[in-house]
């Protein structure tokens, strides 16, 4: 049952497995892009497989040049490329690719090996990798079939280097280095919000300071090692509950983890940078809010719009909630912007927010009037950039947390792969209690960037209608981040963040 809830929990954003499915798929040709290596006097072998989508790239391990590139196609999406034998190769999945080599990359591994040597014994053979599935705990992909089980294919060890022509697509520790402000919400353990500052040096060693939890100082931490994978996944030391993901512009990060009180938490980080002024607050904002209380009655979600105008007055214009309480409409409060992008509210010393570097997103924690704890994500309404369902196309990594259900206050993360019609498939879904699966779902987006959900099922059966009816999502102006709230139909409420 938990897995179903989680699944529901993040339809809005997510299935990651598809990303890694790099190796697999698609009706391709031999590599003919720049950097193709032809080895005189050798034969060829065909590499084929299945993936959830996007591009598969073969790299000559000796030269670091591109040896082949194909795009998966068909149903299921498959690929095939013919490569010269007598070489050693590394394979990468690139997803959400843009101009040139802009995209996220996942190296393909079999065990500890990502270098595959092909001798002449592989001549004229077809090496079928099967479905290449992601491992989001390791930031790579692995094939269902062992390529070393085919004639002429041998393990060549590990080579973690990124070929120069793909270096612009790969994330590195330098992208994590710096100062990050974060806001988080724990829905179990010590229930409540926390905000603070994360520092990471060039070796990946980090520490958290200026920690405030539910209005009270919290002990700092230091000497915490972080790891960064080429696809943008972030790990934290030997804590296998922490799973982070960097935004494409490398200035935001979403993460889930089990904190040191045993609580399931969603964390949202903003990298410091740029200058901010009071008028950066002004405009129309869409918001999504999750409330964590001690039980179902004291938890919930809300979404709506508010305007902020000079000198700093914020007014709630519209709202929908889990229990149809519209009493906040017309309410107002005052907000102030610091030069470092920290947002506060006079008269409410629990209100603490940060603004993104692009000034189109804010994340806020606070204690509500009822004494319960809120995490709120606000995104600027962009009237100048119309949206459509096709903007959902791509692979989205989602992170979410559930409140309001004492039997299921868990975090979850995974990937959602969306086609141009809004059909979504989910892979690599993981919750606090382990991996879970989910069936396809259907989404739509209107011209304002509002995302709705309908159709199909999840888990082992049909999706609870309440989830589709209550689902409220929104896409940011850059069209590479989503946020959503909803009731899961099993007594829980969810908020999730999806990053392309």
XYZ file of C-alpha atoms in Angstrom:
500
model
C 0.000 0.000 0.000
C 2.827 2.391 0.776
C 4.263 1.958 -2.654
C 0.963 2.862 -4.208
C 0.788 6.021 -2.194
C 4.257 7.011 -3.120
C 3.581 6.277 -6.679
C 0.613 8.480 -6.628
C 2.572 10.876 -4.714
C 4.728 11.766 -7.489
C 3.109 11.202 -10.662
C 3.414 14.881 -10.943
C 6.883 14.667 -11.544
C 8.704 11.781 -12.196
C 10.161 8.576 -13.210
C 13.788 8.354 -13.305
C 14.548 4.882 -14.379
C 13.941 5.889 -17.873
C 16.857 8.234 -17.852
C 19.416 5.659 -17.160
C 17.887 3.299 -19.510
C 20.439 4.661 -21.776
C 21.932 1.679 -23.249
C 18.963 0.322 -24.617
C 17.097 1.458 -27.491
C 16.334 2.445 -30.851
C 16.873 1.565 -34.362
C 20.145 3.278 -35.033
C 22.943 3.412 -37.505
C 26.662 3.260 -37.215
C 28.251 6.267 -35.636
C 28.801 8.906 -38.272
C 29.173 12.070 -36.222
C 32.429 13.955 -35.852
C 35.022 11.943 -34.007
C 33.934 8.597 -35.445
C 36.764 6.089 -35.246
C 37.265 3.460 -37.924
C 39.817 0.759 -37.180
C 41.503 -0.664 -40.281
C 41.619 -4.383 -40.701
C 38.880 -5.246 -38.241
C 35.379 -6.552 -38.522
C 32.257 -5.209 -36.878
C 29.715 -6.187 -34.255
C 26.232 -4.826 -33.602
C 25.206 -3.501 -30.202
C 21.474 -3.353 -29.614
C 19.051 -2.964 -26.750
C 16.003 -1.208 -25.393
C 15.656 2.037 -23.490
C 12.947 4.392 -22.393
C 14.168 7.035 -24.787
C 16.739 9.576 -25.896
C 20.262 9.108 -27.198
C 22.884 6.379 -26.765
C 26.524 7.306 -27.381
C 29.526 4.993 -27.832
C 32.988 6.360 -27.001
C 36.311 4.845 -28.047
C 38.057 4.269 -24.721
C 41.530 4.807 -26.193
C 40.887 8.073 -28.015
C 37.919 9.495 -26.059
C 36.287 10.239 -29.412
C 32.714 9.515 -30.342
C 32.396 6.162 -32.100
C 28.633 6.017 -32.540
C 25.408 7.810 -31.661
C 21.809 6.674 -32.101
C 18.393 7.789 -30.942
C 16.018 5.153 -29.632
C 12.750 4.762 -31.524
C 9.728 2.531 -31.837
C 7.624 0.802 -29.211
C 9.362 -0.316 -27.130
C 12.153 2.089 -27.922
C 15.128 0.175 -29.269
C 18.499 1.051 -30.690
C 21.243 -0.602 -32.664
C 24.702 0.546 -33.656
C 27.468 -1.223 -35.560
C 30.977 -0.729 -34.194
C 34.421 -1.911 -35.297
C 35.873 -4.755 -33.269
C 39.409 -4.530 -31.944
C 38.477 -1.560 -29.753
C 37.326 -0.888 -26.207
C 34.205 1.215 -25.719
C 32.303 3.120 -23.081
C 28.589 3.805 -23.483
C 26.513 6.741 -22.260
C 22.852 7.633 -22.211
C 22.072 11.275 -22.886
C 18.592 12.445 -21.925
C 16.825 15.777 -22.327
C 19.428 16.581 -24.938
C 19.468 20.045 -26.436
C 21.695 21.857 -28.899
C 25.086 20.224 -29.310
C 25.723 17.925 -26.370
C 23.533 19.702 -23.825
C 21.775 17.076 -21.730
C 22.209 14.743 -18.784
C 24.506 11.748 -19.228
C 24.543 8.361 -17.522
C 27.490 5.968 -17.969
C 26.546 2.341 -18.629
C 28.028 -0.244 -16.256
C 27.998 -3.991 -15.810
C 29.053 -4.554 -12.231
C 32.182 -2.461 -11.695
C 33.010 -2.327 -15.408
C 32.135 0.473 -17.793
C 34.804 -0.330 -20.409
C 33.884 -3.112 -22.820
C 36.588 -4.636 -25.027
C 35.461 -6.166 -28.318
C 37.903 -8.551 -29.981
C 37.676 -10.082 -33.439
C 35.792 -12.999 -31.876
C 32.797 -10.630 -31.793
C 32.871 -10.166 -35.585
C 29.409 -10.419 -37.150
C 27.772 -11.027 -33.773
C 24.849 -9.086 -32.324
C 25.302 -8.174 -28.678
C 21.861 -7.683 -27.177
C 21.951 -5.633 -23.990
C 18.237 -6.056 -23.345
C 16.588 -3.321 -21.315
C 19.098 -0.928 -19.864
C 17.761 0.172 -16.491
C 18.855 2.977 -14.219
C 20.439 2.800 -10.817
C 19.750 6.182 -9.298
C 21.693 5.392 -6.179
C 24.863 5.095 -8.273
C 24.061 7.527 -11.054
C 24.585 5.038 -13.863
C 22.698 2.518 -15.999
C 23.013 -1.242 -16.339
C 21.851 -3.707 -19.016
C 19.585 -6.674 -18.354
C 21.947 -8.908 -20.348
C 25.633 -9.222 -19.507
C 27.582 -8.192 -22.630
C 30.542 -10.275 -21.438
C 28.365 -13.331 -22.032
C 28.743 -12.813 -25.787
C 31.720 -14.005 -27.855
C 34.587 -11.539 -28.042
C 33.364 -9.125 -25.347
C 35.531 -8.745 -22.249
C 35.518 -6.503 -19.190
C 38.005 -3.664 -19.569
C 37.802 -2.223 -16.063
C 36.532 1.178 -15.034
C 37.218 4.573 -16.577
C 35.338 7.351 -14.786
C 36.644 10.141 -17.000
C 34.170 12.018 -19.158
C 35.175 12.431 -22.814
C 35.945 16.073 -23.610
C 33.122 16.399 -26.126
C 30.642 15.464 -23.366
C 32.245 17.467 -20.579
C 29.730 20.276 -20.933
C 26.888 17.860 -20.222
C 28.440 16.300 -17.132
C 27.973 17.638 -13.622
C 31.065 17.860 -11.434
C 31.977 18.618 -7.841
C 32.616 22.208 -8.886
C 28.883 22.555 -9.520
C 28.140 21.575 -5.929
C 30.914 23.671 -4.415
C 29.655 26.863 -2.809
C 27.055 28.112 -0.360
C 23.492 26.853 -0.451
C 20.470 28.032 1.538
C 17.912 25.324 2.187
C 14.385 24.858 3.502
C 13.015 21.460 4.469
C 9.940 19.785 5.920
C 9.930 16.560 7.954
C 6.594 14.753 8.125
C 7.604 12.187 10.765
C 10.191 11.893 13.535
C 10.518 15.432 14.855
C 7.773 16.832 12.635
C 8.343 20.338 11.342
C 10.415 22.642 9.211
C 14.080 23.504 9.163
C 16.155 26.070 7.349
C 19.866 26.647 7.274
C 23.016 26.976 5.196
C 25.053 24.255 3.490
C 28.720 24.880 2.647
C 30.558 22.524 0.252
C 34.259 22.850 -0.610
C 36.067 21.762 -3.782
C 36.670 18.255 -2.402
C 33.003 17.665 -1.626
C 33.378 18.121 2.124
C 30.401 19.969 3.529
C 28.786 21.270 6.657
C 25.427 22.692 7.698
C 25.233 25.790 9.882
C 22.738 28.452 10.992
C 20.204 25.672 11.498
C 16.784 26.617 12.843
C 14.194 23.908 13.479
C 10.638 24.926 14.304
C 11.936 28.265 15.566
C 14.718 26.877 17.752
C 18.484 26.650 17.083
C 19.681 23.210 15.979
C 23.229 21.799 16.255
C 25.484 22.372 13.249
C 27.117 19.515 11.370
C 30.521 19.417 9.717
C 32.868 17.086 7.849
C 30.012 15.633 5.814
C 31.286 14.226 2.483
C 29.140 14.758 -0.596
C 29.439 13.023 -3.956
C 28.382 14.222 -7.389
C 27.516 11.975 -10.329
C 27.751 13.071 -13.991
C 23.944 13.093 -14.363
C 23.469 15.565 -11.495
C 22.600 13.100 -8.724
C 24.065 14.055 -5.339
C 24.923 11.632 -2.527
C 25.853 12.319 1.089
C 28.572 10.161 2.635
C 27.412 6.715 3.689
C 23.837 7.905 4.259
C 21.945 5.873 1.682
C 18.693 7.667 2.530
C 19.902 10.975 1.066
C 19.185 11.456 -2.633
C 19.691 14.843 -4.257
C 19.376 16.141 -7.806
C 20.801 19.359 -9.250
C 18.749 21.506 -11.591
C 19.914 21.874 -15.156
C 21.190 25.403 -14.481
C 23.014 24.082 -11.370
C 21.498 26.654 -8.996
C 18.738 24.582 -7.340
C 18.700 21.144 -5.749
C 15.903 18.922 -4.453
C 16.586 16.060 -2.053
C 14.842 13.500 0.107
C 16.303 11.796 3.158
C 15.635 10.309 6.574
C 16.917 12.843 9.081
C 18.651 12.200 12.394
C 15.329 12.119 14.252
C 14.006 9.375 11.975
C 11.859 11.799 10.020
C 11.083 11.652 6.303
C 12.109 14.992 4.843
C 11.986 16.912 1.576
C 14.754 19.497 1.202
C 15.020 22.267 -1.401
C 18.355 24.080 -1.814
C 19.178 27.354 -3.531
C 22.755 28.231 -4.474
C 23.760 31.731 -3.439
C 24.595 34.193 -6.170
C 23.438 37.461 -7.664
C 21.925 40.557 -6.081
C 18.310 40.964 -4.994
C 16.025 43.926 -4.316
C 12.547 44.448 -2.870
C 10.940 44.862 -6.275
C 12.062 41.347 -7.255
C 9.130 40.199 -5.136
C 6.522 42.122 -7.104
C 4.209 40.280 -9.464
C 1.850 37.321 -9.526
C 2.983 34.086 -7.904
C 1.515 30.601 -8.004
C 2.041 28.668 -4.802
C 1.892 25.048 -3.626
C 1.999 24.295 0.087
C 2.264 21.146 2.189
C 1.328 21.226 5.876
C 2.693 18.626 8.283
C 0.842 17.990 11.511
C 0.670 15.128 13.951
C -2.229 13.446 12.151
C -4.511 13.565 9.125
C -6.690 16.344 10.507
C -3.782 18.705 11.136
C -2.038 18.088 7.800
C -2.972 19.021 4.256
C -2.102 20.839 1.062
C -3.036 24.082 -0.637
C -2.395 25.682 -4.016
C -3.360 29.034 -5.434
C -2.159 32.453 -6.510
C -1.042 35.594 -4.735
C 0.135 39.009 -5.843
C 2.983 40.944 -4.289
C 3.212 44.678 -4.809
C 4.889 47.791 -3.425
C 5.935 48.244 -0.724
C 5.781 44.465 -0.025
C 2.154 43.530 0.460
C 1.219 39.973 -0.491
C -2.470 39.193 -1.057
C -3.907 35.700 -1.593
C -6.152 35.916 -4.667
C -7.281 32.326 -5.072
C -6.786 29.053 -3.246
C -7.820 25.423 -3.339
C -7.183 23.104 -0.416
C -7.535 19.461 0.552
C -10.668 20.296 2.571
C -12.110 23.102 0.395
C -11.303 25.783 2.965
C -11.246 29.087 1.067
C -10.932 31.352 4.105
C -7.444 32.560 3.145
C -8.705 34.331 0.018
C -8.207 38.057 0.503
C -5.795 37.643 3.412
C -2.561 39.618 3.285
C 0.870 39.801 4.863
C 4.036 41.836 4.382
C 7.231 40.423 2.872
C 10.752 41.848 2.696
C 13.664 40.896 0.450
C 17.274 40.943 1.602
C 20.165 41.617 -0.733
C 21.148 37.946 -0.501
C 17.740 36.695 -1.623
C 16.459 35.830 1.860
C 12.743 36.584 2.257
C 11.148 37.409 5.619
C 7.757 38.595 6.842
C 7.219 41.237 9.508
C 5.013 40.000 12.302
C 5.871 36.350 11.626
C 9.320 35.378 12.839
C 8.786 31.781 11.666
C 8.530 32.872 8.006
C 11.823 32.222 6.173
C 12.260 31.993 2.423
C 14.816 32.148 -0.353
C 14.530 33.328 -3.953
C 16.173 31.493 -6.848
C 18.937 33.176 -8.818
C 16.630 33.582 -11.830
C 14.102 35.295 -9.493
C 11.241 33.114 -10.702
C 10.953 30.777 -7.714
C 10.788 31.059 -3.930
C 10.804 28.392 -1.222
C 9.364 29.247 2.198
C 8.990 27.494 5.542
C 6.807 28.774 8.364
C 4.543 27.790 11.226
C 0.924 28.354 10.251
C -1.794 29.965 12.320
C -2.899 26.525 13.499
C 0.557 25.834 14.923
C 1.417 23.278 12.260
C 4.317 23.366 9.826
C 4.362 24.518 6.209
C 6.679 24.133 3.232
C 5.624 26.385 0.357
C 6.974 26.662 -3.198
C 6.094 29.787 -5.185
C 6.689 30.187 -8.915
C 6.274 33.386 -10.861
C 3.440 33.500 -13.347
C 4.936 34.093 -16.798
C 2.299 35.629 -19.038
C 4.796 36.121 -21.856
C 5.634 32.456 -22.466
C 2.608 30.301 -23.320
C 2.760 26.638 -22.384
C 1.324 23.476 -23.904
C 1.283 19.789 -23.047
C 4.211 19.219 -25.406
C 6.406 21.202 -22.984
C 6.074 18.265 -20.592
C 8.041 16.073 -23.003
C 11.208 14.678 -21.475
C 12.600 12.891 -18.453
C 11.787 14.350 -15.045
C 13.403 13.417 -11.730
C 10.955 13.844 -8.880
C 11.358 14.111 -5.117
C 8.392 14.182 -2.764
C 7.188 13.650 0.781
C 3.869 12.562 2.301
C 2.115 14.092 5.312
C -1.119 13.325 7.114
C -1.008 9.528 7.168
C 0.568 8.072 10.330
C 1.068 4.777 8.489
C 2.795 6.350 5.504
C 4.722 9.584 6.066
C 7.481 8.608 3.676
C 9.662 10.265 1.081
C 9.942 9.064 -2.500
C 11.952 9.801 -5.598
C 12.061 8.507 -9.137
C 11.756 9.404 -12.769
C 8.817 10.218 -14.973
C 9.255 10.060 -18.743
C 6.678 12.063 -20.642
C 5.833 11.958 -24.338
C 4.427 14.927 -26.337
C 0.829 13.821 -25.716
C 1.216 13.813 -21.924
C 1.529 10.042 -21.553
C 3.908 9.327 -18.676
C 5.831 6.180 -17.796
C 7.600 5.628 -14.485
C 10.775 3.757 -13.683
C 13.315 3.575 -10.896
C 10.860 4.651 -8.243
C 12.214 4.431 -4.714
C 10.617 5.097 -1.347
C 11.838 5.015 2.198
C 10.705 1.387 2.492
C 12.225 0.298 -0.832
C 11.625 0.210 -4.568
C 8.120 0.316 -5.988
C 6.523 0.277 -9.416
C 3.843 2.363 -11.007
C 1.710 2.134 -14.098
C 1.497 4.827 -16.797
C -0.544 7.986 -16.284
C -1.783 10.893 -18.373
C -1.079 14.589 -17.817
C -2.096 17.811 -19.543
C -0.905 21.402 -19.270
C -2.767 24.567 -20.192
C -1.368 27.770 -21.659
C -0.644 29.151 -18.168
C 1.567 26.224 -17.181
C -1.001 24.590 -14.886
C -0.679 20.794 -14.936
C -3.545 18.383 -14.352
C -3.654 14.615 -14.215
C -6.151 12.012 -15.344
C -6.463 8.498 -16.627
C -4.857 5.103 -16.134
C -3.624 3.352 -13.060
C -0.798 2.983 -10.611
C 0.734 0.352 -8.444
C -1.075 -2.945 -8.787
C -4.480 -1.488 -9.595
C -6.393 1.516 -10.760
C -5.439 4.943 -9.556
C -7.655 6.346 -6.838
C -9.862 8.987 -8.513
C -9.110 11.391 -5.657
C -5.554 11.737 -6.825
C -6.497 12.872 -10.329
C -9.227 15.144 -8.996
C -6.966 16.926 -6.513
C -3.720 16.989 -8.468
C -2.453 20.533 -9.039
C 0.869 21.136 -10.738
C 2.745 24.050 -12.269
C 5.737 24.441 -14.586
C 8.317 27.206 -14.164
C 9.023 29.814 -16.887
C 12.222 27.994 -17.940
C 10.123 24.839 -18.464
C 12.608 22.637 -16.627
C 11.035 22.408 -13.160
C 7.613 21.375 -11.864
C 5.880 21.423 -8.485
C 2.662 19.660 -7.494
C 0.385 18.895 -4.549
C -2.455 16.380 -4.183
C -4.319 13.950 -1.962
C -3.271 10.364 -2.559
C -6.607 8.789 -1.649
C -5.069 6.752 1.156
C -5.109 9.381 3.856
C -1.962 11.168 2.781
C -1.078 14.505 1.208
C 1.922 15.061 -1.022
C 4.143 17.784 -2.375
C 6.695 17.027 -5.044
C 9.382 18.740 -7.071
C 10.315 17.546 -10.563
C 13.473 18.580 -12.437
C 14.207 17.951 -16.106
